Amino acid sequence: MNALWDNSHALVLAALQGLTAPWLIVVVLVLTTFLLEDLAIAAGAALAMQGVLSWPLVFAAVAGGIALGDLGLYGLGYLARYLPWLRRRYLTPHGPWLLHKLQSSLGSAVLLARVIPGLRLVTYTVCGAVKVPVVAFIGWVTLAVTLWTSTLFWISATIGRAIANSLHLPLALAAAIPIVMLVLLTQLVRRIHPTLFQVKEKA
């Protein structure tokens, strides 16, 4: 995990320092979403606030990368139908319960999985395993990613700019602070209440 963080952090720092062409920065942002979504969002906001890339281009790169990752989880679930070890790992514990939830309300399941830590991997893989219609899945994922990424960008830009003005910090650093604080807060809550974000089956 440390190596993964170091590698992705180095790529983002290179982009922030202007060492790469704009098209390569977009590629870096997309790839970073596969590793650490929060880092990609923070870096994207910093790049946009510095004027390195436009907000629409940053949003397209980050949101597009996140959506591709979500579709990858769907594909993983589809493959799990044919690979026993994947099926045991991702589907056996939660399949029947989640199947009922997905059949009754696909939209709310996808949206909640996007915002509640720990639910996305299980929910999206089960979507692929039970062959949720891919067009419907893509539609809900697109909506979820758009709302989620837009909200975090707004938080990063608004609070980050206020922090930069108040503490006289560089915009790049100030833009990352709200996202980092959100991640730390989530981790703290998970430590205090380790079962809070776990999938709970109902009889």
Short mmCIF file of N, CA and C in Angstrom, two decimals, residues 14-196:
data_model
loop_
_atom_site.label_atom_id
_atom_site.label_comp_id
_atom_site.label_asym_id
_atom_site.label_seq_id
_atom_site.Cartn_x
_atom_site.Cartn_y
_atom_site.Cartn_z
N ALA A 14 4.30 15.34 -10.09
CA ALA A 14 4.89 15.72 -11.37
C ALA A 14 3.92 16.56 -12.19
N ALA A 15 2.66 16.17 -12.16
CA ALA A 15 1.64 16.93 -12.89
C ALA A 15 1.47 18.32 -12.28
N LEU A 16 1.40 18.38 -10.95
CA LEU A 16 1.21 19.66 -10.28
C LEU A 16 2.37 20.61 -10.52
N GLN A 17 3.56 20.08 -10.70
CA GLN A 17 4.73 20.92 -10.91
C GLN A 17 4.92 21.32 -12.37
N GLY A 18 3.97 20.91 -13.20
CA GLY A 18 4.04 21.31 -14.59
C GLY A 18 5.10 20.59 -15.39
N LEU A 19 5.47 19.38 -14.97
CA LEU A 19 6.52 18.63 -15.65
C LEU A 19 5.98 17.80 -16.80
N THR A 20 4.68 17.78 -16.98
CA THR A 20 4.10 16.96 -18.02
C THR A 20 3.15 17.78 -18.89
N ALA A 21 2.92 17.29 -20.11
CA ALA A 21 1.99 17.95 -21.03
C ALA A 21 0.57 17.77 -20.53
N PRO A 22 -0.35 18.68 -20.92
CA PRO A 22 -1.74 18.59 -20.44
C PRO A 22 -2.39 17.24 -20.70
N TRP A 23 -2.16 16.66 -21.89
CA TRP A 23 -2.80 15.38 -22.19
C TRP A 23 -2.29 14.28 -21.26
N LEU A 24 -1.02 14.38 -20.86
CA LEU A 24 -0.46 13.37 -19.96
C LEU A 24 -0.98 13.57 -18.54
N ILE A 25 -1.22 14.82 -18.17
CA ILE A 25 -1.82 15.08 -16.86
C ILE A 25 -3.20 14.44 -16.79
N VAL A 26 -3.97 14.53 -17.87
CA VAL A 26 -5.29 13.90 -17.92
C VAL A 26 -5.15 12.39 -17.74
N VAL A 27 -4.18 11.79 -18.42
CA VAL A 27 -3.95 10.35 -18.28
C VAL A 27 -3.59 10.00 -16.84
N VAL A 28 -2.73 10.82 -16.23
CA VAL A 28 -2.33 10.60 -14.83
C VAL A 28 -3.55 10.64 -13.92
N LEU A 29 -4.42 11.62 -14.13
CA LEU A 29 -5.62 11.73 -13.29
C LEU A 29 -6.52 10.51 -13.44
N VAL A 30 -6.72 10.07 -14.68
CA VAL A 30 -7.56 8.89 -14.92
C VAL A 30 -6.97 7.67 -14.22
N LEU A 31 -5.68 7.44 -14.38
CA LEU A 31 -5.03 6.28 -13.77
C LEU A 31 -5.04 6.38 -12.25
N THR A 32 -4.91 7.59 -11.73
CA THR A 32 -4.90 7.77 -10.28
C THR A 32 -6.25 7.41 -9.67
N THR A 33 -7.33 7.62 -10.42
CA THR A 33 -8.65 7.23 -9.88
C THR A 33 -8.74 5.74 -9.64
N PHE A 34 -8.00 4.94 -10.40
CA PHE A 34 -8.01 3.49 -10.20
C PHE A 34 -7.30 3.09 -8.92
N LEU A 35 -6.39 3.95 -8.46
CA LEU A 35 -5.60 3.66 -7.27
C LEU A 35 -6.21 4.31 -6.03
N LEU A 36 -6.38 5.63 -6.10
CA LEU A 36 -6.91 6.38 -4.96
C LEU A 36 -7.81 7.51 -5.50
N GLU A 37 -9.11 7.31 -5.41
CA GLU A 37 -10.04 8.30 -5.95
C GLU A 37 -9.89 9.65 -5.25
N ASP A 38 -9.73 9.63 -3.94
CA ASP A 38 -9.65 10.88 -3.20
C ASP A 38 -8.43 11.70 -3.62
N LEU A 39 -7.31 11.02 -3.85
CA LEU A 39 -6.11 11.71 -4.31
C LEU A 39 -6.34 12.34 -5.67
N ALA A 40 -7.01 11.63 -6.56
CA ALA A 40 -7.29 12.15 -7.89
C ALA A 40 -8.19 13.38 -7.82
N ILE A 41 -9.20 13.34 -6.95
CA ILE A 41 -10.11 14.47 -6.81
C ILE A 41 -9.38 15.68 -6.26
N ALA A 42 -8.56 15.46 -5.22
CA ALA A 42 -7.81 16.57 -4.63
C ALA A 42 -6.83 17.16 -5.63
N ALA A 43 -6.12 16.30 -6.36
CA ALA A 43 -5.17 16.78 -7.36
C ALA A 43 -5.88 17.50 -8.50
N GLY A 44 -7.03 16.97 -8.92
CA GLY A 44 -7.78 17.61 -9.99
C GLY A 44 -8.25 19.00 -9.61
N ALA A 45 -8.76 19.13 -8.39
CA ALA A 45 -9.20 20.45 -7.92
C ALA A 45 -8.03 21.42 -7.86
N ALA A 46 -6.89 20.94 -7.38
CA ALA A 46 -5.70 21.80 -7.30
C ALA A 46 -5.26 22.26 -8.69
N LEU A 47 -5.26 21.34 -9.64
CA LEU A 47 -4.87 21.69 -11.01
C LEU A 47 -5.80 22.73 -11.62
N ALA A 48 -7.11 22.54 -11.40
CA ALA A 48 -8.08 23.48 -11.96
C ALA A 48 -7.96 24.85 -11.30
N MET A 49 -7.76 24.86 -9.99
CA MET A 49 -7.66 26.14 -9.28
C MET A 49 -6.39 26.89 -9.64
N GLN A 50 -5.35 26.15 -10.03
CA GLN A 50 -4.12 26.78 -10.48
C GLN A 50 -4.18 27.22 -11.94
N GLY A 51 -5.21 26.75 -12.65
CA GLY A 51 -5.33 27.09 -14.06
C GLY A 51 -4.51 26.21 -14.98
N VAL A 52 -3.97 25.11 -14.45
CA VAL A 52 -3.20 24.19 -15.27
C VAL A 52 -4.10 23.49 -16.28
N LEU A 53 -5.29 23.09 -15.82
CA LEU A 53 -6.31 22.50 -16.67
C LEU A 53 -7.64 23.18 -16.38
N SER A 54 -8.55 23.14 -17.35
CA SER A 54 -9.87 23.72 -17.12
C SER A 54 -10.70 22.80 -16.23
N TRP A 55 -11.69 23.38 -15.54
CA TRP A 55 -12.56 22.57 -14.70
C TRP A 55 -13.29 21.50 -15.50
N PRO A 56 -13.84 21.80 -16.68
CA PRO A 56 -14.51 20.73 -17.43
C PRO A 56 -13.58 19.57 -17.78
N LEU A 57 -12.33 19.88 -18.16
CA LEU A 57 -11.39 18.82 -18.52
C LEU A 57 -11.01 17.99 -17.30
N VAL A 58 -10.79 18.66 -16.18
CA VAL A 58 -10.47 17.95 -14.94
C VAL A 58 -11.64 17.06 -14.52
N PHE A 59 -12.84 17.60 -14.60
CA PHE A 59 -14.02 16.82 -14.22
C PHE A 59 -14.16 15.60 -15.12
N ALA A 60 -13.98 15.79 -16.43
CA ALA A 60 -14.11 14.67 -17.37
C ALA A 60 -13.09 13.59 -17.06
N ALA A 61 -11.86 13.99 -16.74
CA ALA A 61 -10.80 13.01 -16.46
C ALA A 61 -11.09 12.24 -15.19
N VAL A 62 -11.42 12.96 -14.11
CA VAL A 62 -11.63 12.31 -12.82
C VAL A 62 -12.92 11.50 -12.81
N ALA A 63 -14.02 12.11 -13.22
CA ALA A 63 -15.30 11.40 -13.24
C ALA A 63 -15.26 10.23 -14.21
N GLY A 64 -14.62 10.43 -15.37
CA GLY A 64 -14.51 9.34 -16.33
C GLY A 64 -13.70 8.17 -15.78
N GLY A 65 -12.61 8.48 -15.10
CA GLY A 65 -11.81 7.42 -14.50
C GLY A 65 -12.55 6.66 -13.43
N ILE A 66 -13.28 7.39 -12.58
CA ILE A 66 -14.06 6.74 -11.52
C ILE A 66 -15.14 5.84 -12.11
N ALA A 67 -15.82 6.35 -13.14
CA ALA A 67 -16.88 5.55 -13.78
C ALA A 67 -16.31 4.29 -14.43
N LEU A 68 -15.14 4.40 -15.05
CA LEU A 68 -14.50 3.22 -15.64
C LEU A 68 -14.16 2.19 -14.57
N GLY A 69 -13.71 2.67 -13.41
CA GLY A 69 -13.43 1.76 -12.31
C GLY A 69 -14.67 1.05 -11.83
N ASP A 70 -15.78 1.78 -11.77
CA ASP A 70 -17.05 1.16 -11.36
C ASP A 70 -17.50 0.10 -12.37
N LEU A 71 -17.32 0.40 -13.65
CA LEU A 71 -17.67 -0.59 -14.68
C LEU A 71 -16.75 -1.81 -14.59
N GLY A 72 -15.51 -1.57 -14.16
CA GLY A 72 -14.60 -2.69 -13.95
C GLY A 72 -15.08 -3.62 -12.85
N LEU A 73 -15.67 -3.06 -11.79
CA LEU A 73 -16.24 -3.89 -10.73
C LEU A 73 -17.42 -4.70 -11.25
N TYR A 74 -18.22 -4.08 -12.10
CA TYR A 74 -19.34 -4.81 -12.73
C TYR A 74 -18.79 -5.99 -13.53
N GLY A 75 -17.73 -5.73 -14.29
CA GLY A 75 -17.11 -6.79 -15.07
C GLY A 75 -16.53 -7.88 -14.20
N LEU A 76 -15.96 -7.49 -13.07
CA LEU A 76 -15.43 -8.48 -12.12
C LEU A 76 -16.54 -9.39 -11.62
N GLY A 77 -17.69 -8.80 -11.32
CA GLY A 77 -18.83 -9.60 -10.87
C GLY A 77 -19.32 -10.54 -11.96
N TYR A 78 -19.30 -10.07 -13.19
CA TYR A 78 -19.73 -10.92 -14.31
C TYR A 78 -18.80 -12.12 -14.44
N LEU A 79 -17.50 -11.88 -14.31
CA LEU A 79 -16.52 -12.97 -14.39
C LEU A 79 -16.68 -13.94 -13.23
N ALA A 80 -17.12 -13.43 -12.08
CA ALA A 80 -17.26 -14.28 -10.90
C ALA A 80 -18.28 -15.39 -11.10
N ARG A 81 -19.17 -15.21 -12.05
CA ARG A 81 -20.14 -16.26 -12.35
C ARG A 81 -19.45 -17.52 -12.86
N TYR A 82 -18.27 -17.34 -13.45
CA TYR A 82 -17.58 -18.46 -14.10
C TYR A 82 -16.28 -18.86 -13.41
N LEU A 83 -15.86 -18.06 -12.40
CA LEU A 83 -14.62 -18.37 -11.68
C LEU A 83 -14.96 -18.61 -10.21
N PRO A 84 -14.88 -19.86 -9.75
CA PRO A 84 -15.31 -20.20 -8.39
C PRO A 84 -14.63 -19.38 -7.30
N TRP A 85 -13.33 -19.11 -7.44
CA TRP A 85 -12.64 -18.37 -6.37
C TRP A 85 -13.12 -16.92 -6.28
N LEU A 86 -13.46 -16.32 -7.42
CA LEU A 86 -14.04 -14.98 -7.38
C LEU A 86 -15.44 -15.02 -6.78
N ARG A 87 -16.18 -16.05 -7.13
CA ARG A 87 -17.54 -16.17 -6.60
C ARG A 87 -17.52 -16.32 -5.09
N ARG A 88 -16.61 -17.13 -4.57
CA ARG A 88 -16.52 -17.31 -3.11
C ARG A 88 -16.08 -16.02 -2.43
N ARG A 89 -15.20 -15.29 -3.09
CA ARG A 89 -14.63 -14.09 -2.47
C ARG A 89 -15.62 -12.94 -2.41
N TYR A 90 -16.36 -12.71 -3.47
CA TYR A 90 -17.18 -11.51 -3.55
C TYR A 90 -18.69 -11.73 -3.48
N LEU A 91 -19.16 -12.92 -3.86
CA LEU A 91 -20.60 -13.07 -4.03
C LEU A 91 -21.27 -13.92 -2.95
N THR A 92 -20.63 -14.98 -2.53
CA THR A 92 -21.28 -15.92 -1.61
C THR A 92 -21.82 -15.27 -0.34
N PRO A 93 -21.05 -14.38 0.33
CA PRO A 93 -21.56 -13.83 1.59
C PRO A 93 -22.77 -12.92 1.44
N HIS A 94 -22.88 -12.23 0.30
CA HIS A 94 -23.90 -11.17 0.19
C HIS A 94 -24.86 -11.34 -0.99
N GLY A 95 -24.61 -12.31 -1.85
CA GLY A 95 -25.37 -12.42 -3.09
C GLY A 95 -26.88 -12.42 -2.94
N PRO A 96 -27.47 -13.34 -2.18
CA PRO A 96 -28.94 -13.41 -2.13
C PRO A 96 -29.58 -12.14 -1.57
N TRP A 97 -29.00 -11.61 -0.51
CA TRP A 97 -29.58 -10.40 0.10
C TRP A 97 -29.49 -9.21 -0.85
N LEU A 98 -28.29 -9.01 -1.43
CA LEU A 98 -28.13 -7.89 -2.34
C LEU A 98 -28.94 -8.06 -3.61
N LEU A 99 -29.10 -9.28 -4.05
CA LEU A 99 -29.92 -9.54 -5.24
C LEU A 99 -31.33 -9.01 -5.02
N HIS A 100 -31.89 -9.26 -3.85
CA HIS A 100 -33.23 -8.75 -3.54
C HIS A 100 -33.24 -7.22 -3.54
N LYS A 101 -32.22 -6.61 -2.95
CA LYS A 101 -32.16 -5.15 -2.89
C LYS A 101 -32.02 -4.55 -4.29
N LEU A 102 -31.19 -5.17 -5.12
CA LEU A 102 -30.97 -4.65 -6.45
C LEU A 102 -32.22 -4.77 -7.32
N GLN A 103 -32.94 -5.87 -7.13
CA GLN A 103 -34.17 -6.06 -7.91
C GLN A 103 -35.25 -5.08 -7.49
N SER A 104 -35.28 -4.73 -6.20
CA SER A 104 -36.32 -3.83 -5.71
C SER A 104 -35.99 -2.36 -5.95
N SER A 105 -34.69 -2.01 -5.90
CA SER A 105 -34.32 -0.61 -6.08
C SER A 105 -32.87 -0.48 -6.51
N LEU A 106 -32.62 -0.65 -7.80
CA LEU A 106 -31.26 -0.57 -8.33
C LEU A 106 -30.67 0.82 -8.13
N GLY A 107 -31.47 1.85 -8.39
CA GLY A 107 -30.96 3.21 -8.30
C GLY A 107 -30.45 3.57 -6.93
N SER A 108 -31.25 3.31 -5.90
CA SER A 108 -30.83 3.67 -4.55
C SER A 108 -29.63 2.84 -4.11
N ALA A 109 -29.56 1.57 -4.55
CA ALA A 109 -28.43 0.72 -4.19
C ALA A 109 -27.13 1.26 -4.78
N VAL A 110 -27.16 1.67 -6.05
CA VAL A 110 -25.97 2.20 -6.70
C VAL A 110 -25.56 3.54 -6.08
N LEU A 111 -26.53 4.40 -5.82
CA LEU A 111 -26.22 5.72 -5.25
C LEU A 111 -25.65 5.59 -3.84
N LEU A 112 -26.25 4.74 -3.02
CA LEU A 112 -25.76 4.56 -1.66
C LEU A 112 -24.37 3.94 -1.65
N ALA A 113 -24.13 3.01 -2.57
CA ALA A 113 -22.82 2.36 -2.63
C ALA A 113 -21.73 3.36 -3.00
N ARG A 114 -22.07 4.37 -3.75
CA ARG A 114 -21.09 5.38 -4.14
C ARG A 114 -20.67 6.24 -2.95
N VAL A 115 -21.57 6.53 -2.03
CA VAL A 115 -21.25 7.46 -0.95
C VAL A 115 -20.93 6.80 0.38
N ILE A 116 -21.29 5.52 0.55
CA ILE A 116 -21.02 4.84 1.82
C ILE A 116 -19.81 3.94 1.67
N PRO A 117 -18.74 4.22 2.41
CA PRO A 117 -17.51 3.41 2.29
C PRO A 117 -17.78 1.94 2.57
N GLY A 118 -17.19 1.09 1.75
CA GLY A 118 -17.30 -0.35 1.95
C GLY A 118 -18.40 -1.03 1.18
N LEU A 119 -19.34 -0.28 0.64
CA LEU A 119 -20.47 -0.88 -0.07
C LEU A 119 -20.24 -1.04 -1.56
N ARG A 120 -19.38 -0.20 -2.13
CA ARG A 120 -19.27 -0.15 -3.58
C ARG A 120 -18.75 -1.46 -4.17
N LEU A 121 -17.68 -1.99 -3.61
CA LEU A 121 -17.10 -3.22 -4.16
C LEU A 121 -18.12 -4.35 -4.19
N VAL A 122 -18.80 -4.56 -3.06
CA VAL A 122 -19.77 -5.65 -2.98
C VAL A 122 -20.95 -5.40 -3.90
N THR A 123 -21.52 -4.20 -3.84
CA THR A 123 -22.73 -3.90 -4.60
C THR A 123 -22.49 -3.97 -6.10
N TYR A 124 -21.42 -3.37 -6.57
CA TYR A 124 -21.20 -3.30 -8.01
C TYR A 124 -20.78 -4.65 -8.59
N THR A 125 -20.04 -5.46 -7.82
CA THR A 125 -19.70 -6.79 -8.31
C THR A 125 -20.93 -7.69 -8.37
N VAL A 126 -21.80 -7.57 -7.39
CA VAL A 126 -23.04 -8.35 -7.42
C VAL A 126 -23.90 -7.91 -8.60
N CYS A 127 -23.90 -6.63 -8.94
CA CYS A 127 -24.63 -6.15 -10.11
C CYS A 127 -24.19 -6.90 -11.37
N GLY A 128 -22.88 -7.08 -11.51
CA GLY A 128 -22.38 -7.81 -12.66
C GLY A 128 -22.71 -9.28 -12.60
N ALA A 129 -22.64 -9.86 -11.40
CA ALA A 129 -22.87 -11.29 -11.24
C ALA A 129 -24.30 -11.69 -11.54
N VAL A 130 -25.24 -10.83 -11.16
CA VAL A 130 -26.65 -11.17 -11.39
C VAL A 130 -27.17 -10.58 -12.70
N LYS A 131 -26.23 -10.04 -13.49
CA LYS A 131 -26.55 -9.50 -14.82
C LYS A 131 -27.61 -8.40 -14.77
N VAL A 132 -27.40 -7.45 -13.86
CA VAL A 132 -28.21 -6.23 -13.90
C VAL A 132 -28.03 -5.63 -15.29
N PRO A 133 -29.09 -5.19 -15.95
CA PRO A 133 -28.95 -4.62 -17.30
C PRO A 133 -27.85 -3.56 -17.34
N VAL A 134 -26.89 -3.76 -18.23
CA VAL A 134 -25.70 -2.91 -18.23
C VAL A 134 -26.05 -1.46 -18.55
N VAL A 135 -27.06 -1.23 -19.40
CA VAL A 135 -27.44 0.15 -19.73
C VAL A 135 -27.98 0.86 -18.49
N ALA A 136 -28.82 0.16 -17.73
CA ALA A 136 -29.36 0.75 -16.50
C ALA A 136 -28.24 0.99 -15.50
N PHE A 137 -27.32 0.04 -15.38
CA PHE A 137 -26.21 0.20 -14.45
C PHE A 137 -25.35 1.40 -14.83
N ILE A 138 -25.02 1.52 -16.11
CA ILE A 138 -24.21 2.65 -16.57
C ILE A 138 -24.92 3.97 -16.29
N GLY A 139 -26.23 4.00 -16.51
CA GLY A 139 -26.98 5.22 -16.26
C GLY A 139 -26.93 5.66 -14.81
N TRP A 140 -27.15 4.71 -13.89
CA TRP A 140 -27.12 5.04 -12.47
C TRP A 140 -25.71 5.37 -12.00
N VAL A 141 -24.72 4.65 -12.51
CA VAL A 141 -23.33 4.94 -12.15
C VAL A 141 -22.93 6.34 -12.63
N THR A 142 -23.35 6.68 -13.84
CA THR A 142 -23.04 8.01 -14.37
C THR A 142 -23.64 9.09 -13.48
N LEU A 143 -24.89 8.91 -13.06
CA LEU A 143 -25.53 9.88 -12.18
C LEU A 143 -24.80 9.94 -10.84
N ALA A 144 -24.49 8.78 -10.26
CA ALA A 144 -23.83 8.74 -8.95
C ALA A 144 -22.46 9.40 -8.99
N VAL A 145 -21.67 9.08 -10.02
CA VAL A 145 -20.33 9.65 -10.14
C VAL A 145 -20.39 11.15 -10.38
N THR A 146 -21.34 11.58 -11.20
CA THR A 146 -21.49 13.01 -11.49
C THR A 146 -21.81 13.79 -10.21
N LEU A 147 -22.77 13.30 -9.45
CA LEU A 147 -23.15 13.99 -8.21
C LEU A 147 -22.01 13.97 -7.20
N TRP A 148 -21.38 12.80 -7.04
CA TRP A 148 -20.31 12.64 -6.06
C TRP A 148 -19.10 13.51 -6.40
N THR A 149 -18.64 13.45 -7.64
CA THR A 149 -17.46 14.20 -8.04
C THR A 149 -17.72 15.70 -8.02
N SER A 150 -18.89 16.10 -8.50
CA SER A 150 -19.24 17.53 -8.48
C SER A 150 -19.26 18.08 -7.07
N THR A 151 -19.84 17.31 -6.16
CA THR A 151 -19.92 17.76 -4.76
C THR A 151 -18.54 17.91 -4.14
N LEU A 152 -17.68 16.91 -4.35
CA LEU A 152 -16.33 16.97 -3.77
C LEU A 152 -15.50 18.09 -4.41
N PHE A 153 -15.66 18.31 -5.70
CA PHE A 153 -14.95 19.42 -6.34
C PHE A 153 -15.43 20.76 -5.76
N TRP A 154 -16.74 20.87 -5.57
CA TRP A 154 -17.28 22.12 -5.01
C TRP A 154 -16.74 22.35 -3.60
N ILE A 155 -16.74 21.29 -2.79
CA ILE A 155 -16.21 21.40 -1.43
C ILE A 155 -14.73 21.79 -1.46
N SER A 156 -13.97 21.11 -2.31
CA SER A 156 -12.55 21.38 -2.40
C SER A 156 -12.26 22.81 -2.85
N ALA A 157 -12.99 23.25 -3.86
CA ALA A 157 -12.75 24.59 -4.40
C ALA A 157 -13.21 25.68 -3.43
N THR A 158 -14.40 25.51 -2.86
CA THR A 158 -14.96 26.55 -1.99
C THR A 158 -14.19 26.66 -0.68
N ILE A 159 -14.05 25.54 0.01
CA ILE A 159 -13.34 25.57 1.29
C ILE A 159 -11.85 25.80 1.08
N GLY A 160 -11.31 25.19 0.02
CA GLY A 160 -9.89 25.38 -0.26
C GLY A 160 -9.54 26.83 -0.51
N ARG A 161 -10.37 27.52 -1.27
CA ARG A 161 -10.11 28.93 -1.54
C ARG A 161 -10.18 29.75 -0.26
N ALA A 162 -11.14 29.43 0.61
CA ALA A 162 -11.25 30.13 1.88
C ALA A 162 -10.02 29.89 2.75
N ILE A 163 -9.54 28.63 2.76
CA ILE A 163 -8.34 28.31 3.53
C ILE A 163 -7.13 29.05 2.98
N ALA A 164 -7.02 29.09 1.66
CA ALA A 164 -5.89 29.78 1.03
C ALA A 164 -5.88 31.26 1.38
N ASN A 165 -7.06 31.87 1.36
CA ASN A 165 -7.15 33.30 1.68
C ASN A 165 -6.89 33.58 3.14
N SER A 166 -7.37 32.70 4.01
CA SER A 166 -7.24 32.92 5.44
C SER A 166 -5.83 32.63 5.95
N LEU A 167 -5.25 31.54 5.47
CA LEU A 167 -3.94 31.11 5.99
C LEU A 167 -2.79 31.42 5.05
N HIS A 168 -3.12 32.05 3.90
CA HIS A 168 -2.11 32.43 2.91
C HIS A 168 -1.30 31.21 2.45
N LEU A 169 -2.05 30.15 2.16
CA LEU A 169 -1.43 28.93 1.64
C LEU A 169 -1.56 28.88 0.12
N PRO A 170 -0.68 28.14 -0.54
CA PRO A 170 -0.84 27.95 -1.99
C PRO A 170 -2.18 27.28 -2.30
N LEU A 171 -2.78 27.66 -3.41
CA LEU A 171 -4.08 27.10 -3.77
C LEU A 171 -4.03 25.59 -3.91
N ALA A 172 -2.93 25.07 -4.47
CA ALA A 172 -2.83 23.62 -4.65
C ALA A 172 -2.92 22.89 -3.33
N LEU A 173 -2.24 23.39 -2.32
CA LEU A 173 -2.27 22.76 -1.00
C LEU A 173 -3.63 22.96 -0.34
N ALA A 174 -4.16 24.18 -0.42
CA ALA A 174 -5.44 24.47 0.23
C ALA A 174 -6.57 23.66 -0.37
N ALA A 175 -6.53 23.41 -1.68
CA ALA A 175 -7.59 22.64 -2.33
C ALA A 175 -7.60 21.19 -1.87
N ALA A 176 -6.44 20.68 -1.52
CA ALA A 176 -6.35 19.28 -1.10
C ALA A 176 -6.79 19.09 0.35
N ILE A 177 -6.70 20.10 1.17
CA ILE A 177 -6.98 19.97 2.60
C ILE A 177 -8.40 19.47 2.89
N PRO A 178 -9.47 20.02 2.27
CA PRO A 178 -10.81 19.52 2.58
C PRO A 178 -11.00 18.04 2.26
N ILE A 179 -10.40 17.57 1.16
CA ILE A 179 -10.53 16.16 0.79
C ILE A 179 -9.77 15.29 1.77
N VAL A 180 -8.56 15.72 2.13
CA VAL A 180 -7.77 14.97 3.10
C VAL A 180 -8.51 14.88 4.44
N MET A 181 -9.09 15.98 4.87
CA MET A 181 -9.83 15.99 6.13
C MET A 181 -11.04 15.06 6.08
N LEU A 182 -11.71 15.03 4.93
CA LEU A 182 -12.87 14.15 4.77
C LEU A 182 -12.45 12.68 4.85
N VAL A 183 -11.33 12.36 4.21
CA VAL A 183 -10.81 10.99 4.26
C VAL A 183 -10.44 10.60 5.68
N LEU A 184 -9.74 11.50 6.38
CA LEU A 184 -9.34 11.22 7.76
C LEU A 184 -10.55 11.06 8.67
N LEU A 185 -11.57 11.88 8.46
CA LEU A 185 -12.78 11.79 9.27
C LEU A 185 -13.47 10.45 9.04
N THR A 186 -13.53 10.02 7.78
CA THR A 186 -14.14 8.73 7.47
C THR A 186 -13.39 7.59 8.14
N GLN A 187 -12.05 7.65 8.07
CA GLN A 187 -11.24 6.61 8.70
C GLN A 187 -11.42 6.60 10.21
N LEU A 188 -11.56 7.77 10.79
CA LEU A 188 -11.76 7.87 12.23
C LEU A 188 -13.08 7.25 12.64
N VAL A 189 -14.13 7.55 11.88
CA VAL A 189 -15.44 6.98 12.17
C VAL A 189 -15.40 5.46 12.04
N ARG A 190 -14.71 4.98 11.03
CA ARG A 190 -14.63 3.53 10.83
C ARG A 190 -13.86 2.85 11.95
N ARG A 191 -12.88 3.55 12.52
CA ARG A 191 -12.14 2.98 13.64
C ARG A 191 -13.00 2.94 14.90
N ILE A 192 -13.77 4.00 15.10
CA ILE A 192 -14.61 4.07 16.29
C ILE A 192 -15.79 3.10 16.20
N HIS A 193 -16.39 3.03 15.00
CA HIS A 193 -17.53 2.14 14.76
C HIS A 193 -17.20 1.24 13.57
N PRO A 194 -16.40 0.20 13.77
CA PRO A 194 -15.94 -0.64 12.64
C PRO A 194 -17.04 -1.34 11.87
N THR A 195 -18.22 -1.50 12.46
CA THR A 195 -19.32 -2.20 11.77
C THR A 195 -20.30 -1.24 11.10
N LEU A 196 -20.03 0.05 11.24
CA LEU A 196 -21.01 1.03 10.76
C LEU A 196 -21.22 0.95 9.26
#
